[in-house]
């Protein structure tokens, strides 16, 4: 009999916890600028990465940090003035991390990007969590160069996140 009560109590607690309803809000657009590591130095064929720190201030977009349940990348636009453009990459990957979270892939372009501007859509299954506990996070952009570059590769752009907020 005690077992039935315990199972019922656990089911009720689980049901109440899963009843929190979230409204999707947009965080962004957030602008950034970053250079592939190596900066002005020569960049070598193969994997290369750029990292920048992004302040996390949902209050600027109309909701509190405490209300954030999770986020997903809506899209990110990457631009470069490098004469080679994004054609020198086999692929591009966008990841985020923070002091409280592991690295998470949130967007991928598996084909050779073309031109000096690309848009990467967020991965639906990549839910960013625990960012309601941080004041900043790290945006990582990486890709495989198909050849050596003798000049810096700077990337500017902006991204928007879809945020689950408990605020209505």
PDB file of C-alpha atoms in Angstrom, residues 30 32-34 36 50 52 73 75-81 85-86 89 91-95 107-109 113-121 139-143 153-159:
ATOM      1  CA  UNK A  30      23.278  40.106 -31.080  1.00  0.00           C
ATOM      2  CA  UNK A  32      29.789  40.192 -32.744  1.00  0.00           C
ATOM      3  CA  UNK A  33      33.225  40.315 -34.342  1.00  0.00           C
ATOM      4  CA  UNK A  34      35.898  37.653 -34.080  1.00  0.00           C
ATOM      5  CA  UNK A  36      40.270  33.010 -36.459  1.00  0.00           C
ATOM      6  CA  UNK A  50      37.487  31.671 -33.403  1.00  0.00           C
ATOM      7  CA  UNK A  52      34.369  35.476 -28.548  1.00  0.00           C
ATOM      8  CA  UNK A  73      19.785  29.092 -32.113  1.00  0.00           C
ATOM      9  CA  UNK A  75      19.971  31.625 -37.045  1.00  0.00           C
ATOM     10  CA  UNK A  76      23.407  33.168 -37.284  1.00  0.00           C
ATOM     11  CA  UNK A  77      24.723  35.291 -40.124  1.00  0.00           C
ATOM     12  CA  UNK A  78      28.475  35.274 -40.733  1.00  0.00           C
ATOM     13  CA  UNK A  79      30.210  37.904 -42.879  1.00  0.00           C
ATOM     14  CA  UNK A  80      33.832  38.412 -43.882  1.00  0.00           C
ATOM     15  CA  UNK A  81      35.788  40.947 -45.889  1.00  0.00           C
ATOM     16  CA  UNK A  85      35.401  34.512 -48.622  1.00  0.00           C
ATOM     17  CA  UNK A  86      33.943  31.437 -46.959  1.00  0.00           C
ATOM     18  CA  UNK A  89      36.147  26.289 -45.699  1.00  0.00           C
ATOM     19  CA  UNK A  91      32.409  23.236 -43.373  1.00  0.00           C
ATOM     20  CA  UNK A  92      31.473  25.556 -40.511  1.00  0.00           C
ATOM     21  CA  UNK A  93      30.335  24.759 -36.993  1.00  0.00           C
ATOM     22  CA  UNK A  94      28.853  27.086 -34.369  1.00  0.00           C
ATOM     23  CA  UNK A  95      29.067  26.110 -30.692  1.00  0.00           C
ATOM     24  CA  UNK A 107      24.533  25.141 -35.861  1.00  0.00           C
ATOM     25  CA  UNK A 108      26.356  23.357 -38.683  1.00  0.00           C
ATOM     26  CA  UNK A 109      27.010  23.931 -42.375  1.00  0.00           C
ATOM     27  CA  UNK A 113      29.993  27.742 -47.968  1.00  0.00           C
ATOM     28  CA  UNK A 114      30.012  30.140 -50.911  1.00  0.00           C
ATOM     29  CA  UNK A 115      30.607  33.875 -50.869  1.00  0.00           C
ATOM     30  CA  UNK A 116      31.382  36.425 -48.178  1.00  0.00           C
ATOM     31  CA  UNK A 117      28.168  35.969 -46.222  1.00  0.00           C
ATOM     32  CA  UNK A 118      26.463  32.801 -44.986  1.00  0.00           C
ATOM     33  CA  UNK A 119      23.424  32.077 -42.847  1.00  0.00           C
ATOM     34  CA  UNK A 120      23.399  29.005 -40.620  1.00  0.00           C
ATOM     35  CA  UNK A 121      20.108  27.814 -39.149  1.00  0.00           C
ATOM     36  CA  UNK A 139      30.564  31.682 -29.008  1.00  0.00           C
ATOM     37  CA  UNK A 140      32.869  29.319 -30.935  1.00  0.00           C
ATOM     38  CA  UNK A 141      33.023  29.322 -34.737  1.00  0.00           C
ATOM     39  CA  UNK A 142      35.183  26.676 -36.363  1.00  0.00           C
ATOM     40  CA  UNK A 143      35.804  25.135 -39.730  1.00  0.00           C
ATOM     41  CA  UNK A 153      40.255  35.958 -41.400  1.00  0.00           C
ATOM     42  CA  UNK A 154      37.869  38.192 -39.488  1.00  0.00           C
ATOM     43  CA  UNK A 155      34.210  37.284 -39.098  1.00  0.00           C
ATOM     44  CA  UNK A 156      31.450  39.719 -38.185  1.00  0.00           C
ATOM     45  CA  UNK A 157      27.839  38.830 -37.805  1.00  0.00           C
ATOM     46  CA  UNK A 158      24.774  38.538 -35.690  1.00  0.00           C
ATOM     47  CA  UNK A 159      22.632  35.796 -34.238  1.00  0.00           C
TER      48      UNK A 159
END
